[in-house]
Coordinates of C-alpha atoms in Angstrom, one line a residue:
Chain A
X63 CA 1.6 -5.0 -3.7
X64 CA 3.2 -3.7 -7.2
X65 CA -0.2 -2.5 -8.3
X66 CA -0.5 -0.7 -5.2
X67 CA 3.1 0.9 -5.5
X68 CA 2.2 1.8 -9.1
X69 CA -1.0 3.5 -8.0
X70 CA 1.0 5.5 -5.3
X71 CA 3.5 6.5 -7.7
X72 CA 0.8 7.9 -10.2
X73 CA -1.0 9.8 -7.7
X74 CA 2.0 11.1 -6.4
X75 CA 3.2 12.0 -10.0
X76 CA -0.4 13.7 -10.6
X77 CA -0.2 15.7 -7.3
X78 CA 3.5 17.0 -8.3
X79 CA 1.9 17.7 -11.9
X80 CA -1.0 19.3 -10.3
X81 CA 0.7 21.3 -8.2
X82 CA 3.2 22.9 -10.8
X83 CA 0.7 23.4 -13.6
X84 CA -2.1 24.3 -11.2
X85 CA 0.2 27.0 -9.6
X86 CA 1.5 28.4 -12.7
X87 CA -2.0 28.8 -14.3
X88 CA -3.4 30.5 -11.2
X89 CA -0.3 33.1 -10.9
X90 CA -0.7 34.0 -14.5
X91 CA -4.6 34.0 -14.5
X92 CA -4.5 36.5 -11.3
X93 CA -1.7 38.7 -13.2
X94 CA -4.2 38.8 -16.3
X95 CA -7.1 39.7 -14.2
X96 CA -5.7 42.4 -12.0
X97 CA -4.4 44.1 -15.2
X98 CA -7.6 43.7 -16.7
X99 CA -9.7 45.0 -13.9
X100 CA -7.7 48.2 -14.0
X101 CA -8.3 48.7 -17.5
X102 CA -12.2 48.4 -17.1
X103 CA -12.7 50.2 -13.8
X104 CA -14.2 53.1 -15.5
X105 CA -17.2 51.0 -16.5
X106 CA -19.5 51.0 -13.4
X107 CA -21.2 47.7 -12.7
X108 CA -23.4 47.6 -9.5
X109 CA -25.9 45.2 -8.3
X110 CA -28.4 48.0 -7.8
X111 CA -31.7 46.9 -9.3
X112 CA -33.3 50.0 -10.6
X113 CA -31.3 52.4 -12.5
X114 CA -31.0 56.0 -12.0
X115 CA -33.6 58.4 -13.2
X116 CA -31.2 59.5 -16.1
X117 CA -30.3 56.1 -17.1
X118 CA -34.0 54.9 -17.2
X119 CA -35.0 56.2 -20.2
X120 CA -31.7 55.0 -22.2
X121 CA -32.0 51.5 -24.0
X122 CA -31.1 48.5 -21.7
X123 CA -29.6 45.2 -22.7
X124 CA -28.6 41.8 -21.2
X125 CA -24.8 41.3 -20.9
X126 CA -23.4 38.0 -19.6
X127 CA -20.0 36.7 -18.9
X128 CA -19.1 33.2 -18.0
X129 CA -16.0 31.1 -17.4
X130 CA -15.4 27.4 -16.4
X131 CA -12.3 26.8 -14.6
X132 CA -10.9 23.1 -13.7
X133 CA -9.4 22.5 -10.5
X134 CA -6.0 20.9 -10.6
X135 CA -5.3 17.2 -9.0
X136 CA -3.5 19.0 -6.0
X137 CA -6.4 21.3 -5.4
X138 CA -8.8 18.5 -5.3
X139 CA -6.8 16.2 -3.2
X140 CA -6.1 18.8 -0.7
X141 CA -10.0 19.5 -0.7
X142 CA -10.7 15.8 -0.3
X143 CA -8.3 15.6 2.7
X144 CA -10.1 18.6 4.0
X145 CA -13.5 16.9 3.9
X146 CA -12.0 14.4 6.4
X147 CA -11.2 16.8 9.3
X148 CA -13.4 19.9 8.3
X149 CA -12.5 23.6 8.1
X150 CA -12.0 26.1 5.3
X151 CA -11.2 24.5 2.2
X152 CA -8.7 27.3 1.2
X153 CA -7.3 25.2 -2.0
X154 CA -11.0 26.2 -3.7
X155 CA -11.1 29.7 -2.4
X156 CA -8.7 31.1 -5.0
X157 CA -10.4 29.2 -7.8
X158 CA -13.7 30.7 -6.9
X159 CA -12.2 33.9 -6.8
X160 CA -10.9 33.6 -10.0
X161 CA -13.8 32.4 -11.6
X162 CA -15.9 35.2 -10.3
X163 CA -13.7 38.0 -11.1
X164 CA -13.0 36.6 -14.5
X165 CA -16.8 36.1 -15.3
X166 CA -17.2 39.8 -14.2
X167 CA -14.6 41.0 -16.5
X168 CA -15.9 39.0 -19.2
X169 CA -19.2 40.8 -18.9
X170 CA -17.9 44.0 -18.7
X171 CA -15.8 43.5 -21.9
X172 CA -19.1 42.6 -23.9
X173 CA -20.5 45.4 -22.4
X174 CA -17.7 47.6 -23.5
X175 CA -18.3 46.2 -27.2
X176 CA -22.0 47.4 -26.9
X177 CA -20.7 51.0 -25.9
X178 CA -22.6 50.6 -22.4
X179 CA -22.3 53.1 -20.1
X180 CA -23.2 51.2 -16.9
X181 CA -24.2 48.0 -15.8
X182 CA -27.1 47.5 -13.4
X183 CA -28.7 44.5 -11.2
X184 CA -25.4 42.2 -11.8
X185 CA -25.7 38.7 -10.5
X186 CA -23.3 35.6 -10.2
X187 CA -24.5 31.8 -10.6
X188 CA -22.2 29.4 -9.6
X189 CA -22.4 25.9 -10.4
X190 CA -20.1 22.6 -10.5
X191 CA -19.3 20.5 -13.7
X192 CA -18.8 16.9 -13.6
X193 CA -19.3 16.7 -9.9
X194 CA -21.1 13.6 -10.0
X195 CA -19.1 11.5 -12.4
X196 CA -16.5 9.8 -10.0
X197 CA -13.1 9.8 -10.9
X198 CA -13.5 13.0 -13.3
X199 CA -11.9 16.2 -12.1
X200 CA -14.5 18.9 -11.3
X201 CA -14.6 22.1 -12.7
X202 CA -16.3 25.4 -11.8
X203 CA -18.5 27.4 -13.6
X204 CA -19.5 31.3 -12.7
X205 CA -21.9 33.2 -14.8
X206 CA -22.3 36.9 -14.5
X207 CA -25.1 38.7 -15.9
X208 CA -26.6 42.1 -15.5
X209 CA -28.5 44.8 -17.5
X210 CA -26.2 47.4 -19.6
X211 CA -27.4 50.6 -20.1
X212 CA -26.5 51.9 -23.7
X213 CA -24.7 55.0 -24.4
X214 CA -27.6 57.1 -26.5
X215 CA -26.0 58.6 -29.6
X216 CA -26.3 62.3 -29.6
Chain B
X132 CA -25.4 59.0 -4.6
X133 CA -22.2 59.2 -6.4
X134 CA -20.5 55.6 -7.6
X135 CA -16.5 55.9 -7.7
X136 CA -15.1 52.7 -8.8
X137 CA -12.3 51.6 -6.8
X138 CA -9.6 49.1 -7.3
X139 CA -10.6 45.7 -5.7
X140 CA -8.3 44.9 -2.8
X141 CA -6.4 41.8 -3.3
X142 CA -6.4 38.6 -1.0
X143 CA -9.7 39.5 1.0
X144 CA -11.6 36.5 -0.4
X145 CA -8.9 33.8 -0.3
X146 CA -6.4 32.5 1.8
X147 CA -2.6 33.2 1.4
X148 CA -1.7 30.0 3.3
X149 CA 1.0 27.9 2.0
X150 CA -0.8 24.9 0.3
X151 CA 2.1 22.6 0.5
X152 CA 2.2 23.0 4.5
X153 CA -1.5 22.4 4.7
X154 CA -1.2 19.4 2.5
X155 CA 1.6 17.9 4.5
X156 CA -0.4 18.5 8.0
X157 CA -3.4 17.0 6.5
X158 CA -1.6 14.2 4.8
X159 CA 0.2 13.1 7.6
X160 CA -2.8 13.1 9.9
X161 CA -4.6 11.0 7.4
X162 CA -1.3 8.6 7.5
X163 CA -1.2 8.6 11.2
X164 CA -4.9 7.3 11.4
X165 CA -4.5 4.7 8.6
X166 CA -1.5 3.5 10.6
X167 CA -3.1 3.3 13.6
X168 CA -5.7 1.3 12.2
X169 CA -3.5 -0.9 10.5
X170 CA -1.9 -1.2 13.9
X171 CA -5.1 -2.2 15.7
X172 CA -6.5 -4.2 13.2
X173 CA -3.1 -6.1 12.8
X174 CA -2.9 -6.8 17.0
X175 CA -6.5 -8.0 16.8
X176 CA -6.5 -10.4 14.0
X177 CA -2.9 -11.7 15.3
X178 CA -4.6 -12.2 18.9
X179 CA -7.8 -13.7 17.4
X180 CA -6.2 -16.0 14.7
X181 CA -5.9 -18.8 17.4
X182 CA -9.6 -19.2 17.5
X183 CA -9.7 -20.3 13.9
X184 CA -10.0 -24.0 14.0
X185 CA -7.1 -25.8 11.9
X186 CA -9.8 -27.7 10.0
X187 CA -10.7 -24.2 8.5
X188 CA -7.1 -23.6 7.8
X189 CA -6.9 -26.9 5.9
X190 CA -9.9 -26.3 3.7
X191 CA -8.2 -22.8 2.7
X192 CA -5.0 -24.3 1.9
X193 CA -6.1 -27.2 -0.1
X194 CA -6.5 -25.3 -3.4
X195 CA -3.3 -23.4 -3.6
X196 CA -1.3 -26.1 -1.9
X197 CA -2.1 -28.4 -5.0
X198 CA -1.5 -25.4 -7.6
X199 CA 2.1 -24.9 -5.8
X200 CA 2.8 -28.6 -6.0
X201 CA 1.7 -28.6 -9.6
X202 CA 3.9 -25.6 -10.4
X203 CA 7.1 -26.8 -8.9
X204 CA 6.8 -30.3 -9.8
X205 CA 6.5 -33.2 -7.5
X206 CA 9.7 -34.4 -6.0
X207 CA 9.9 -38.3 -5.6
X208 CA 7.7 -40.0 -3.1
X209 CA 10.8 -41.7 -1.5
X210 CA 12.3 -38.5 0.0
X211 CA 8.8 -37.1 0.7
X212 CA 8.0 -40.1 2.9
X213 CA 11.5 -39.8 4.5
X214 CA 10.7 -36.3 5.5
X215 CA 6.9 -37.5 6.6
X216 CA 8.5 -39.9 8.6
X217 CA 11.3 -37.4 10.3
X218 CA 8.6 -35.1 11.0
X219 CA 6.1 -37.8 12.5
X220 CA 8.9 -39.0 14.7
X221 CA 9.6 -35.4 16.0
X222 CA 5.9 -34.0 16.2
X223 CA 5.3 -35.9 19.7
X224 CA 8.0 -34.0 21.1
X225 CA 6.5 -30.9 20.2
X226 CA 3.2 -31.0 22.1
X227 CA 1.2 -30.0 18.9
X228 CA -2.8 -29.3 19.4
X229 CA -4.5 -32.8 18.5
X230 CA -6.1 -31.5 15.3
X231 CA -3.1 -30.4 13.5
X232 CA -1.8 -32.6 10.8
X233 CA 1.6 -32.2 9.2
X234 CA 1.9 -32.9 5.5
X235 CA 5.4 -32.7 4.1
X236 CA 6.1 -32.0 0.6
X237 CA 9.4 -32.5 -1.0
X238 CA 10.1 -29.9 -3.7
X239 CA 12.4 -30.8 -6.6
X240 CA 13.9 -27.4 -7.3
X241 CA 17.1 -25.5 -6.9
X242 CA 16.0 -22.9 -4.5
X243 CA 17.3 -22.9 -1.2
X244 CA 14.1 -22.8 0.7
X245 CA 12.0 -24.3 3.1
X246 CA 8.5 -23.1 4.3
X247 CA 5.6 -23.9 6.3
X248 CA 2.1 -22.8 5.3
X249 CA -1.6 -22.8 6.0
X250 CA -3.1 -26.1 7.0
X251 CA 0.2 -27.6 8.2
X252 CA 1.6 -28.1 4.8
X253 CA 5.6 -27.8 4.8
X254 CA 7.6 -27.7 1.7
X255 CA 11.4 -28.6 1.7
X256 CA 13.2 -27.8 -1.3
X257 CA 15.8 -29.8 -2.9
X258 CA 18.4 -27.0 -3.0
X259 CA 18.4 -26.8 0.9
X260 CA 18.2 -30.4 1.4
X261 CA 21.5 -31.0 -0.7
X262 CA 23.2 -28.6 1.8
X263 CA 22.7 -30.4 4.8
X264 CA 25.3 -32.3 6.3
X265 CA 23.3 -34.7 8.5
X266 CA 19.6 -35.8 9.9
X267 CA 20.6 -33.7 12.7
X268 CA 20.5 -30.4 11.0
X269 CA 17.2 -31.7 8.9
X270 CA 15.7 -32.2 12.1
X271 CA 16.2 -28.9 13.2
X272 CA 15.2 -27.5 10.1
X273 CA 12.0 -29.4 10.2
X274 CA 11.3 -28.6 13.9
X275 CA 11.7 -25.0 13.1
X276 CA 9.1 -25.2 10.3
X277 CA 6.6 -27.5 12.4
X278 CA 7.0 -24.8 15.3
X279 CA 5.4 -22.2 12.6
X280 CA 2.6 -24.5 12.3
X281 CA 2.3 -25.3 15.8
X282 CA 2.4 -21.5 16.8
X283 CA -0.2 -20.7 14.0
X284 CA 2.1 -18.3 12.3
X285 CA 0.9 -18.9 8.7
X286 CA -2.7 -18.1 9.8
X287 CA -1.5 -15.0 11.5
X288 CA 0.4 -14.0 8.4
X289 CA -2.7 -14.7 6.3
X290 CA -4.9 -12.8 8.6
X291 CA -2.5 -9.9 8.6
X292 CA -2.0 -10.0 4.8
X293 CA -5.6 -9.7 4.5
X294 CA -6.2 -6.8 6.8
X295 CA -3.6 -4.9 4.9
X296 CA -4.8 -5.8 1.6
X297 CA -8.4 -4.7 2.9
X298 CA -6.9 -1.5 3.7
X299 CA -5.0 -0.7 0.5
X300 CA -8.4 -1.5 -1.2
X301 CA -10.0 1.1 1.2
X302 CA -7.2 3.6 0.7
X303 CA -7.1 3.4 -2.8
X304 CA -10.5 3.2 -3.2
X305 CA -11.9 2.5 -6.7
X306 CA -12.2 -0.9 -8.3
X307 CA -10.2 -3.2 -6.3
X308 CA -12.4 -3.1 -3.4
X309 CA -13.8 -6.3 -4.4
X310 CA -13.5 -8.4 -0.9
X311 CA -14.2 -11.9 -2.8
X312 CA -11.1 -11.1 -5.0
X313 CA -8.8 -10.3 -2.0
X314 CA -10.0 -13.9 -0.3
X315 CA -9.1 -15.7 -3.6
X316 CA -5.6 -14.4 -4.1
X317 CA -5.0 -16.1 -0.7
X318 CA -2.3 -18.2 -2.5
X319 CA -0.2 -15.4 -2.8
X320 CA -1.1 -14.2 0.8
X321 CA -0.4 -17.9 2.4
X322 CA 3.4 -17.3 1.2
X323 CA 4.0 -14.1 3.0
X324 CA 6.9 -14.1 5.2
X325 CA 6.8 -14.2 9.2
X326 CA 8.1 -11.7 11.3
X327 CA 11.2 -11.8 13.0
X328 CA 9.6 -12.5 16.5
X329 CA 7.8 -15.3 14.9
X330 CA 11.1 -16.7 13.5
X331 CA 12.9 -16.3 16.9
X332 CA 9.9 -18.3 18.4
X333 CA 10.3 -21.1 15.8
X334 CA 14.0 -21.1 16.5
X335 CA 13.7 -21.7 20.1
X336 CA 11.3 -24.5 19.4
X337 CA 13.7 -25.9 17.0
X338 CA 16.7 -25.7 19.5
X339 CA 14.5 -27.5 22.1
X340 CA 13.5 -30.3 19.9
X341 CA 17.1 -30.8 18.9
X342 CA 17.7 -31.4 22.3
X343 CA 15.0 -33.6 23.1
X344 CA 15.6 -35.9 20.1
X345 CA 19.4 -36.1 20.1
X346 CA 20.1 -34.6 23.7
X347 CA 22.8 -32.3 21.9
X348 CA 22.3 -29.2 19.7
X349 CA 24.7 -30.1 17.2
X350 CA 22.1 -30.2 14.4
X351 CA 21.1 -26.7 15.1
X352 CA 24.6 -25.6 14.8
X353 CA 25.2 -27.5 11.3
X354 CA 22.1 -25.9 10.1
X355 CA 22.8 -22.2 11.0
X356 CA 26.3 -22.7 9.8
X357 CA 24.8 -23.5 6.4
X358 CA 22.6 -20.5 6.4
X359 CA 25.5 -18.4 7.5
X360 CA 27.8 -19.8 4.5
X361 CA 24.7 -19.1 2.1
X362 CA 23.8 -15.8 3.3
X363 CA 27.4 -14.5 2.8
X364 CA 27.1 -15.4 -0.9
X365 CA 23.4 -14.8 -1.1
X366 CA 21.7 -13.3 -3.9
X367 CA 18.0 -12.6 -3.6
X368 CA 16.6 -15.0 -6.1
X369 CA 18.6 -18.2 -5.0
X370 CA 17.6 -17.7 -1.3
X371 CA 14.7 -16.6 0.0
X372 CA 15.1 -18.3 3.6
X373 CA 16.6 -15.3 4.9
X374 CA 14.4 -12.5 3.9
X375 CA 12.8 -11.7 7.3
X376 CA 14.9 -14.0 9.2
X377 CA 16.9 -12.8 12.0
X378 CA 20.7 -12.3 11.2
X379 CA 22.3 -15.7 11.2
X380 CA 25.2 -14.8 13.6
X381 CA 22.1 -13.8 15.9
X382 CA 20.5 -17.2 15.7
X383 CA 23.9 -19.0 16.3
X384 CA 24.6 -16.9 19.3
X385 CA 21.1 -18.0 20.2
X386 CA 21.9 -21.7 20.2
X387 CA 24.8 -21.0 22.4
X388 CA 22.9 -18.7 24.8
X389 CA 19.8 -21.4 25.3
X390 CA 22.5 -24.3 25.8
X391 CA 24.2 -22.4 28.4
X392 CA 20.9 -21.2 30.2
X393 CA 19.6 -24.9 30.2
X394 CA 22.8 -26.8 30.5
X395 CA 22.3 -28.5 27.1
X396 CA 25.3 -30.0 25.3
X397 CA 26.1 -28.0 22.3
X398 CA 28.0 -30.5 20.1
X399 CA 27.8 -34.3 19.7
X400 CA 27.7 -37.3 17.2
X401 CA 25.6 -36.3 14.2
X402 CA 23.5 -38.8 12.5
X403 CA 24.2 -38.8 8.3
X404 CA 21.0 -38.6 6.2
X405 CA 20.4 -42.1 4.6
X406 CA 22.3 -43.0 1.5
X407 CA 19.3 -43.8 -0.6
X408 CA 18.0 -40.4 0.2
X409 CA 21.2 -38.9 -1.1
X410 CA 21.3 -40.8 -4.2
X411 CA 17.7 -39.8 -5.0
X412 CA 18.4 -36.0 -4.5
X413 CA 21.6 -36.5 -6.9
X414 CA 19.4 -38.3 -9.5
X415 CA 16.9 -35.5 -9.1
X416 CA 19.6 -33.0 -9.6
X417 CA 21.0 -34.6 -12.4
X418 CA 17.5 -35.0 -14.3
X419 CA 16.8 -31.2 -13.3
X420 CA 19.7 -29.9 -14.9
X421 CA 19.4 -32.2 -17.8
X422 CA 15.9 -30.8 -18.3
X423 CA 17.0 -27.2 -17.9
X424 CA 19.7 -27.7 -20.9

């Protein structure tokens, strides 16, 4: 009985910590994402495969950006509850949204360093890390990559 | 085609709903389902425990009864025999099932307690024996414990305990889902308390037996008077007889009520506990205190 109570107490503590810190991390991350997206808005990044005629003669280069974000205990618990009843796993939606946007931003930041004009054919890969290891908290990785067209010095 | 970069609109790809609200909704749903299962499983086990043969119960009890006796020390055989004799005298008045065997254990310990557990084993502690003013009170106490055995309360408590332990293992998942481990812990589960309704049923039996044995309820009154006095100054570790037991004053009222309904005599001459037993108890107490210091 005492052991069970201890387990419950630990779970509640983890839920509380997960909620407080997860919430804080998410808020500040969104803030940073929104600010940086505005900053890099000028750099066009599209999923179009073939560059425009103008761009096709310029040098191209692979640019990537990847991010790994861990899910907090509260989110994971909520998602586990969801798997019982079904429905939208809303607790993971913000997580993936943040990961995708952060990955694209990192890709853009790399492209900017290379003095790129535009990025074509951008693609996103999503994978989960340590999904199978039981008892481990999961993390999601999103990789964004595309072909940057570099500015030609004239 | 001209491409104009635009600001990404916020909040399309994720829900703005309150996670706490979702958590509470889903959590209470799961809890409700679990409680329902516990309730259904508990009722099922409660109902089905009467089909468990008494011989199974005895076999299950064997190891931990021995362990328990070893832990608390064996009381003198004289007192055990006296208790056994009394129990054997009142048992025929209780129409026990034929296969039920009663084994009385006298425990040389200060605790004010008496209890019945699996396999018809009844433990009476010296602490409680010393408080009893008469044999009538002792008969009421023994009848109460024998009634637990007769009504199969220990096995019901055990099956409920096992089902709850099993559910805990399921809920908490992980390492302690070892079902064989659960059953090896029966010694712990065997001493689970009985529910209030079970105590009430045992009380009713005890009162009826007092009437049949002595033709009056003096013993039951004396027993509950002691319990009342004790419960008023009870600290949790000295007295475990009251946990889960009904309010003592309600039990006293119950005696009066049953007497009135059936036209039983409430008070009468009480028989004292034999002198040699009282002496033995005093000796045990002296020895126990000597050991403690």
